Amino acid sequence: MKRLRPRWDLGLRSLLRHEWRPLVSRDHLRADLIAGVTVACAAVPLSLAIALASGVTPGAGLVTAIVAGVVCALFGGMPLAISGPAVAMTVLTAAIVETHGISGLMLVVCVCGVLQLVTGVFRLGRFIWFVPVPVVLGLTAGIGALVVVAQLPRALGLPPPHASHIVDVVRHIGQYVGDAEASAIALSAAAAAVTLLLPWWLPQAPAVFVAVAIPTLLAAILHLDSPTLGALPPSLLASQLPTFPVEGLLSLLTASLMLYALASVETLFLSAAVDPRVPVARHDPDQELIGQGLGNLAAALSGGLPISGAISRTALNVQAGARTRRAALVQSVALLATVLVLGPVLGRIPLAALAGVLVAVALRMLNPREFLGLLRASRTDAAICGVTFAALVLGDLLFDVRTGFGAAFAIAVVRIVQIKVAVEPADQPDTARVVLRGSITRQSSLYIEALRAEVELLPARGAVIFELHEVTALDPSGAAMLARLFTDIDTRGRTIAIVGLAETHVAQLVAADPGGRIAARMAATETDVLRLLSPDHVTRPIERLIAGAQRFQQSPGRRRRLLIERLAKAQDPHTLFISCADSRVVPTLLTSTDPGELLQVRNLGNIVPPSGDAAMPAEGAAVEYALTRLRITEIVVCGHSGCGAMTALLTRDLAAGMPSVAEWLRPAAALLARLPADATPADAAMANVVLQLEHLRTYPIVRERLAAGQLQLHGWYYDIGVGALSAWDDDSEQFVALVGATPLSASDLAADVERVDLA
Ligand code: ZN
């Protein structure tokens, strides 16, 4: 696996060459202007609300948004992403401010920025993809719940609680709930309702802006006596610098690590959350972390609040038609203009309206639909999500919010250790095999991104074989993500082959690929795979056999090595298995047996000529050898559905030119007398099994062992289509089910399958 070289230039060379040029172009200027102003409309109330919830001055929120907009737009790895203060960070930020003050927070944000910068420079961003989705969902929902509780006093118009701990807040609400102000409730409810409902109707409009503008106008017109934001200070820049305290250093360091983890996960989750069809989804996680790190450093020095990628503002940016990084820059300029021109108006925003917006955003973070999707796809994942949620909220309940975050991050670390994306070298040079297992659904996006990051590290012109035999479920978003992953890899010069996907899923995948490239990359067998990977030279079947033999030799595993070591000395099979030579009937696969367990006889129509037929001694020889020299205690005669030999016998279609076949099927000819005129090939195959059991009993050694109770005879019938086995029952004189049919589309089993490697 190739190692990535550190990005010492912070990605400047590549940014200059490819990314900054559109900034000065006239193309899309109008679109970027409209989108930037739209996002600024949403960013004003959100930044103010987040600042209030974080326990810093409202101005700090605006400055952070302005600075982050510029720095992240210039240095980030996602062109259309909007970064700034985020609701998801408020809980942790407020806790840090409460313990360490503003200067402590600035230091923590600085350290967080440096850590992000280092992660990006050393190209470690892809490891963040391994944070499991259920943990991210549980964490986000937990933060949402904490934000809702924290904002309730303000939304209800109660006096502010003395402490931010969830127990104090709940007790405070209980104590003062009688004093709730009707006007505050009306304003916050209106703000929350608009925030939640307007995007349904008008996704390209800044709902948060409308949600705050309406209550502000109402409060002004009706002369409501509701507390307002108050005038912004003349200089928004922080009046102090981060100080380096001697006490509480360890506590500051853990806070920095938590902030780093949360901000980085939030940021990278952004690209998975935004509609994959827009260019923002094509991103560079390392560059994004460099941008975020620089953004956090700048934010710490100017305003104080930490930043991360903001999902709703990014989505709004895309919806409003942004085309380049310029939209985020326009947003910052518009924000600055708002502060300078509309400062006094901002001061009249009722606090209850801002609280209402925060409650609505936090309620959306609870995301019950994602949780239900998780529950349908995998109960284990749903449990992980629930445990993370509980750890965060209970940790806060019992101790403080940092215990909660610590517990949630601990769960993430444990889960990361358990996940592995199986990318293994294959037998051909420069070829890797990727095994996907479990259900691939909307929740798998981060794993798909992790896989993409792994594949990026493979040799540039190599080939990738995707083995999807164990993919149990695929939903439309899963199919879309896979299709995009495959086409991306395919268009970047690597050859791909996809093998082992169920028929229904193949149709889904092909439907999700408008470019129509994937259909041609589907392979049913390993021979198809070889043909796809080396189309220029015709692969002869014997080469496929040799490649297979090489793979067998190289297949790892202590179990196999030990087995071969033991088998080198002698064989000690327990069963003589007599089956048809048909290529689809493979006794060892059928019975999951290892080498050394089955002595096999395979011929056309699983026939055992009666004892004493001197012209056909082969089968008799095997029977005699099995019972005399080996310690065989079972003989199975196994017929199967769709048997060509039986069809030939029934239709008496022993075509000219096959005298040997005609002669060989002679011991089965007695069947014709036993079967009704309208017998099917399946009837013939079953009756044939019974007939061959009778032939077996003509051998003296068989009769002797049967009489001594040392041998059992079994007649089996294998239905290829459904994979079912039935066995002949001597007492009831019929075939009875032995192993039930398994449905080929196993989507109904998906819920019970632990999602192992990938999803
Ligand atoms: Zn057959």
PDB file of C-alpha atoms in Angstrom, residues 531-539:
ATOM      1  CA  ARG A 531     -12.124 -11.692 -19.100  1.00  0.00           C
ATOM      2  CA  LEU A 532     -13.098  -8.251 -17.749  1.00  0.00           C
ATOM      3  CA  LEU A 533      -9.717  -7.569 -16.216  1.00  0.00           C
ATOM      4  CA  SER A 534      -7.696  -8.530 -19.270  1.00  0.00           C
ATOM      5  CA  PRO A 535      -9.904  -7.885 -22.289  1.00  0.00           C
ATOM      6  CA  ASP A 536      -6.967  -7.612 -24.725  1.00  0.00           C
ATOM      7  CA  HIS A 537      -5.848 -11.170 -24.451  1.00  0.00           C
ATOM      8  CA  VAL A 538      -8.293 -14.014 -24.709  1.00  0.00           C
ATOM      9  CA  THR A 539      -8.251 -15.927 -21.456  1.00  0.00           C
TER      10      THR A 539
END
